[in-house]
PDB file of C-alpha atoms and ligand atoms in Angstrom:
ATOM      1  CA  UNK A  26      10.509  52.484 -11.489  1.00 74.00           C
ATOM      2  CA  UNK A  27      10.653  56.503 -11.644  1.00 81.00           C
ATOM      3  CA  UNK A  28      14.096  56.364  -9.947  1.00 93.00           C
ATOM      4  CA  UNK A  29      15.754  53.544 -11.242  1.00 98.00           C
ATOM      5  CA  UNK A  30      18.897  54.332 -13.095  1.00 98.00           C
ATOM      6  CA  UNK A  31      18.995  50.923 -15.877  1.00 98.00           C
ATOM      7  CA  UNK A  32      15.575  51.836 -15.938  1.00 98.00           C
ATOM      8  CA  UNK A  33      16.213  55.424 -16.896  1.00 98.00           C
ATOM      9  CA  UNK A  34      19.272  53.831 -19.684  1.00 98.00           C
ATOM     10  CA  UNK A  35      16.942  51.507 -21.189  1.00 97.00           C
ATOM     11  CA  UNK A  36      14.218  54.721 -21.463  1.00 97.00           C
ATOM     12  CA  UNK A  37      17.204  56.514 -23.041  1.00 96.00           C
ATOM     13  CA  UNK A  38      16.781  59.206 -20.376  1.00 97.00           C
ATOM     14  CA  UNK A  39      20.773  58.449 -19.436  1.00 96.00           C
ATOM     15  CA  UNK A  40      22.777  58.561 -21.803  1.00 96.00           C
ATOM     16  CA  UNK A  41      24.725  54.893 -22.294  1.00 97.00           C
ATOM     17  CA  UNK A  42      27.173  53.402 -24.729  1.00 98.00           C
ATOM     18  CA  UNK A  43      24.694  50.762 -25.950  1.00 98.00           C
ATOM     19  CA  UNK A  44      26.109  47.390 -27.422  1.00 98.00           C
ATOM     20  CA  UNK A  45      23.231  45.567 -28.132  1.00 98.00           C
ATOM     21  CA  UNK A  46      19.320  45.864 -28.111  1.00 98.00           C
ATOM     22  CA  UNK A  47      15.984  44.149 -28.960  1.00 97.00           C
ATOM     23  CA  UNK A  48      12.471  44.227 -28.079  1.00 97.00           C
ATOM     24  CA  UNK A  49      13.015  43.259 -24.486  1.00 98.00           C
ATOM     25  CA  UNK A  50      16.611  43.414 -23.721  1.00 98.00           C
ATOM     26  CA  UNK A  51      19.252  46.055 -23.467  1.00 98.00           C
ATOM     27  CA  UNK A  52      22.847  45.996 -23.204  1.00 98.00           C
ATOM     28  CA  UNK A  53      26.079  48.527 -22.671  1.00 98.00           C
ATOM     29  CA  UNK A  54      29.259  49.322 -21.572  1.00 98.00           C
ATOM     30  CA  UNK A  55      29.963  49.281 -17.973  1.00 98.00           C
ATOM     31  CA  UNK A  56      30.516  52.540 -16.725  1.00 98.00           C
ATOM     32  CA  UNK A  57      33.411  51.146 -14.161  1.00 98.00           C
ATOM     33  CA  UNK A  58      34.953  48.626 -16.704  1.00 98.00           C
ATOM     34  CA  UNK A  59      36.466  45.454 -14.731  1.00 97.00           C
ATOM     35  CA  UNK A  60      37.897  43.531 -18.058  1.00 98.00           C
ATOM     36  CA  UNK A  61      38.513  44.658 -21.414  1.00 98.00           C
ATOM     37  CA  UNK A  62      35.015  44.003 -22.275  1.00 98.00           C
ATOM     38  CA  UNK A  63      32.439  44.451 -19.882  1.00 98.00           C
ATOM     39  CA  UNK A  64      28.458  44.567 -21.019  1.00 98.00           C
ATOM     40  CA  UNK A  65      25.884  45.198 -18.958  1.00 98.00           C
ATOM     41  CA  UNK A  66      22.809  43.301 -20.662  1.00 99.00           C
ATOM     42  CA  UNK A  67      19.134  44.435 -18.616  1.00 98.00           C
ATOM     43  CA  UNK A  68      15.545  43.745 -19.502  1.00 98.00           C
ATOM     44  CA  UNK A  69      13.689  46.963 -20.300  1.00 98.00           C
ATOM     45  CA  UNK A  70      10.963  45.804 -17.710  1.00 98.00           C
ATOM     46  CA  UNK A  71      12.219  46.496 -13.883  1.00 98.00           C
ATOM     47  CA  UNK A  72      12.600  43.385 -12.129  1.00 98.00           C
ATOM     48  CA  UNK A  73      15.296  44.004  -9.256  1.00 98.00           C
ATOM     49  CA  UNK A  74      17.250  40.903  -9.453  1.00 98.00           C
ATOM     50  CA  UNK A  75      16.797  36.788 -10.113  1.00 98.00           C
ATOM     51  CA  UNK A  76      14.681  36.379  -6.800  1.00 98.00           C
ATOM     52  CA  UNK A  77      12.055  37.231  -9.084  1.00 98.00           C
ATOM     53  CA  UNK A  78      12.696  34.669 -11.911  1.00 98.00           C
ATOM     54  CA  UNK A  79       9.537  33.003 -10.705  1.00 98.00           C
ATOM     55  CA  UNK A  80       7.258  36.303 -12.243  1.00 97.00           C
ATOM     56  CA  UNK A  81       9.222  37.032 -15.377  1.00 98.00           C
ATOM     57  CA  UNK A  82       7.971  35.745 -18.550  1.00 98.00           C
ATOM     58  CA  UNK A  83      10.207  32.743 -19.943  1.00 98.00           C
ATOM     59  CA  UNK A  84      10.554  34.569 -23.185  1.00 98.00           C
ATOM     60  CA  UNK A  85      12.451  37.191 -21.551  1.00 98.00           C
ATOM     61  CA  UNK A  86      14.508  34.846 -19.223  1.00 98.00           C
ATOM     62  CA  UNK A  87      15.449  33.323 -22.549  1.00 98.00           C
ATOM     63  CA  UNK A  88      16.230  36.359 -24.342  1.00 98.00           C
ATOM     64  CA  UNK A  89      18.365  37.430 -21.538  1.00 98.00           C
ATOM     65  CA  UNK A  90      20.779  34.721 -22.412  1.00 98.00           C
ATOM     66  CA  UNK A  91      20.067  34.815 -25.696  1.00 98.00           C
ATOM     67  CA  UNK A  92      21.613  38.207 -25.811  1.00 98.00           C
ATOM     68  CA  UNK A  93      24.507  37.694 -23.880  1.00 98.00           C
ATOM     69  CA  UNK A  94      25.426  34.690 -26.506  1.00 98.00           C
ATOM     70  CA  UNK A  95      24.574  36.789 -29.680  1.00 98.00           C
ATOM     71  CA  UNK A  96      26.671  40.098 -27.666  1.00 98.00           C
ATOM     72  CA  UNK A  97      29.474  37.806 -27.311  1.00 98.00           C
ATOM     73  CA  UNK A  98      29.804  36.712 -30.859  1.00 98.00           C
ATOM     74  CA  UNK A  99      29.393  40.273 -31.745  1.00 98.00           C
ATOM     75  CA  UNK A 100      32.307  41.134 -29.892  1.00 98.00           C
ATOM     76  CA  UNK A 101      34.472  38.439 -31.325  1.00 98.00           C
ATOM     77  CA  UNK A 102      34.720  36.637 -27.838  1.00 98.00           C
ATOM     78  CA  UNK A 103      32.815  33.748 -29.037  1.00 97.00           C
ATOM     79  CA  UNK A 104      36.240  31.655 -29.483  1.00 97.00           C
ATOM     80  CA  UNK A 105      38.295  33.241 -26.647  1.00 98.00           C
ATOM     81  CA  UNK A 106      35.591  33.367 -23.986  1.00 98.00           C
ATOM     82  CA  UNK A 107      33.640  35.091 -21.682  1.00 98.00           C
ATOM     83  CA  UNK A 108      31.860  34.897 -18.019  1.00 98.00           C
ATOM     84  CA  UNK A 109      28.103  35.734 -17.260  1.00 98.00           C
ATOM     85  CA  UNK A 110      27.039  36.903 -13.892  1.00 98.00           C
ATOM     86  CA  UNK A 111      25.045  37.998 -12.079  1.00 98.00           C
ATOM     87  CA  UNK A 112      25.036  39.193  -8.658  1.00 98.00           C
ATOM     88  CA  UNK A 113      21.652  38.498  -6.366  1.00 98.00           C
ATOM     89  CA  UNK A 114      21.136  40.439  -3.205  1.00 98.00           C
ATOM     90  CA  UNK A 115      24.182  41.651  -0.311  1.00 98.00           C
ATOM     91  CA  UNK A 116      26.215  38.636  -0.270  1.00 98.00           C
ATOM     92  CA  UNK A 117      26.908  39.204  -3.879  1.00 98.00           C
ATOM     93  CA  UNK A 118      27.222  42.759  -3.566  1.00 98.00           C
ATOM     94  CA  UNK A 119      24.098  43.808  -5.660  1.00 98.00           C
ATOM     95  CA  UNK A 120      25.091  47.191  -6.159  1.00 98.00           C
ATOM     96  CA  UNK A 121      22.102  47.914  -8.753  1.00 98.00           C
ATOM     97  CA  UNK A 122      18.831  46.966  -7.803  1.00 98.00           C
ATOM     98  CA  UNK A 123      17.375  46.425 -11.394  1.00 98.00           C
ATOM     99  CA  UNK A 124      18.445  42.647 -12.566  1.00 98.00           C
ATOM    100  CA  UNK A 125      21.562  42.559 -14.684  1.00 98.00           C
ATOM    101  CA  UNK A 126      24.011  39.794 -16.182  1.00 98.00           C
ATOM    102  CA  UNK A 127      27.517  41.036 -16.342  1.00 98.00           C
ATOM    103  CA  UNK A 128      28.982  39.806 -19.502  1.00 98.00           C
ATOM    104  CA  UNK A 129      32.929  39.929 -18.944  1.00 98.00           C
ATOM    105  CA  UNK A 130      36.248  39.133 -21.332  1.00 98.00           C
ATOM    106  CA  UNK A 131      39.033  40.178 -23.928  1.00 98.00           C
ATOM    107  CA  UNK A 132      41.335  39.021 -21.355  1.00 97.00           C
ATOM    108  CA  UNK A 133      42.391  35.687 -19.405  1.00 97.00           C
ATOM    109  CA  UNK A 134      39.499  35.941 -16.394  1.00 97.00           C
ATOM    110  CA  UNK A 135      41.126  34.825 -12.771  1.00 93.00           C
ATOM    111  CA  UNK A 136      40.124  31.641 -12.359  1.00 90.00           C
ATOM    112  CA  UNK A 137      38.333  31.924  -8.835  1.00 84.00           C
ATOM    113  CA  UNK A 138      35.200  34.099  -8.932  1.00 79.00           C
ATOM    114  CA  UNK A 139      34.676  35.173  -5.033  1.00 77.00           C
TER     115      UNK A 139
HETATM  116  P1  5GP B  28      26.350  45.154  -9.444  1.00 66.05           P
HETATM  117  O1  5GP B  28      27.400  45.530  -8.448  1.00 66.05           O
HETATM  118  O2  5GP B  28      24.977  45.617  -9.008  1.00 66.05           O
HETATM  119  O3  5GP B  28      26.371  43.695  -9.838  1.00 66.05           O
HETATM  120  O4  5GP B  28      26.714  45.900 -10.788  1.00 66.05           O
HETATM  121  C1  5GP B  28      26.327  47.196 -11.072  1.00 66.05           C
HETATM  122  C2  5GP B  28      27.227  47.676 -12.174  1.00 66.05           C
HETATM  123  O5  5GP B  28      26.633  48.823 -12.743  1.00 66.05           O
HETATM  124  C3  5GP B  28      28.628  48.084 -11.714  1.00 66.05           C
HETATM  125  O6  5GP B  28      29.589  47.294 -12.417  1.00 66.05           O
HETATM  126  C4  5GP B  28      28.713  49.578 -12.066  1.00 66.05           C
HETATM  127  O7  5GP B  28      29.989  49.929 -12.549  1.00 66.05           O
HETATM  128  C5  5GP B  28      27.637  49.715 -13.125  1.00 66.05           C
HETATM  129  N1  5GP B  28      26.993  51.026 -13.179  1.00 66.05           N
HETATM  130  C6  5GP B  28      26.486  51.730 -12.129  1.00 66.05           C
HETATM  131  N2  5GP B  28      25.921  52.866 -12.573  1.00 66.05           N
HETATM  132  C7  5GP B  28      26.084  52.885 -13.921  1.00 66.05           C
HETATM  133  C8  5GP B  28      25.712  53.818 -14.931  1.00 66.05           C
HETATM  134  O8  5GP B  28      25.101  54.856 -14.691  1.00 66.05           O
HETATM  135  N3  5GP B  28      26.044  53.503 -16.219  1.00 66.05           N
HETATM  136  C9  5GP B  28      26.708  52.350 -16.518  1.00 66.05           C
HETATM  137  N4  5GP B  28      26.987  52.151 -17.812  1.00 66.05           N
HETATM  138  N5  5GP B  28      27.069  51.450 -15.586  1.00 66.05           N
HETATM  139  C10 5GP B  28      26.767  51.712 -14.308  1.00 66.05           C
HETATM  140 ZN1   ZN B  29      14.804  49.454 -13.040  1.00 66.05          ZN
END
């Protein structure tokens, strides 16, 4: 995806304050920050959100998690907590069309997530 900007951060073409990466995962800082921490973990492959779980490769659905769990412990919020999200088409507000988990904490979340 030419145009794709978390394509174009996990080419390294956009600069990005990375967190975390492997051989099919990459993670940074949210540009627009809504809790103390707030990682943006991607696959490198463009896949534009979980609608298209069904034609990903289980290793990478796994090391999607697997990488918010090892970013987490990383950041020390292993004890105190976190949320994952990840927001799937207009209802949720997609706002980037390249599938992302939001990995949010270092504070106490609000307890209702609409
Ligand atoms: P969505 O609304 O699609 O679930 O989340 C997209 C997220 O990407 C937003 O939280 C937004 O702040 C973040 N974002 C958009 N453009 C950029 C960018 O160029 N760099 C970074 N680091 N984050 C971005
Ligand atoms: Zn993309």
């Amino acid at each position: 995806m030419e145009d794709c900007i978390f394509c174009k951060i996990a080419r390294g073409e956009i600069p990005s304050s990375k967190v975390y990466e492997d051989e099919q995962v990459v993670a940074f800082n949210d540009l627009n920050p809504q809790a103390p921490v707030h990682v943006l973990i991607v696959p490198k492959a463009h896949y534009a959100n979980l609608n298209e779980a069904g034609g990903m490769p289980e290793a990478l659905l796994a090391a999607l998690l697997r990488a918010a769990s090892r970013i987490a412990a990383q950041l020390g919020l292993d004890k105190s907590g976190y949320r994952i999200v990840s927001n799937c088409g207009p209802d949720a507000c997609q706002s980037v069309q390249h599938l992302h988990i939001h990995l949010l904490g270092g504070a106490k979340l609000a307890e209702k997530m609409s």
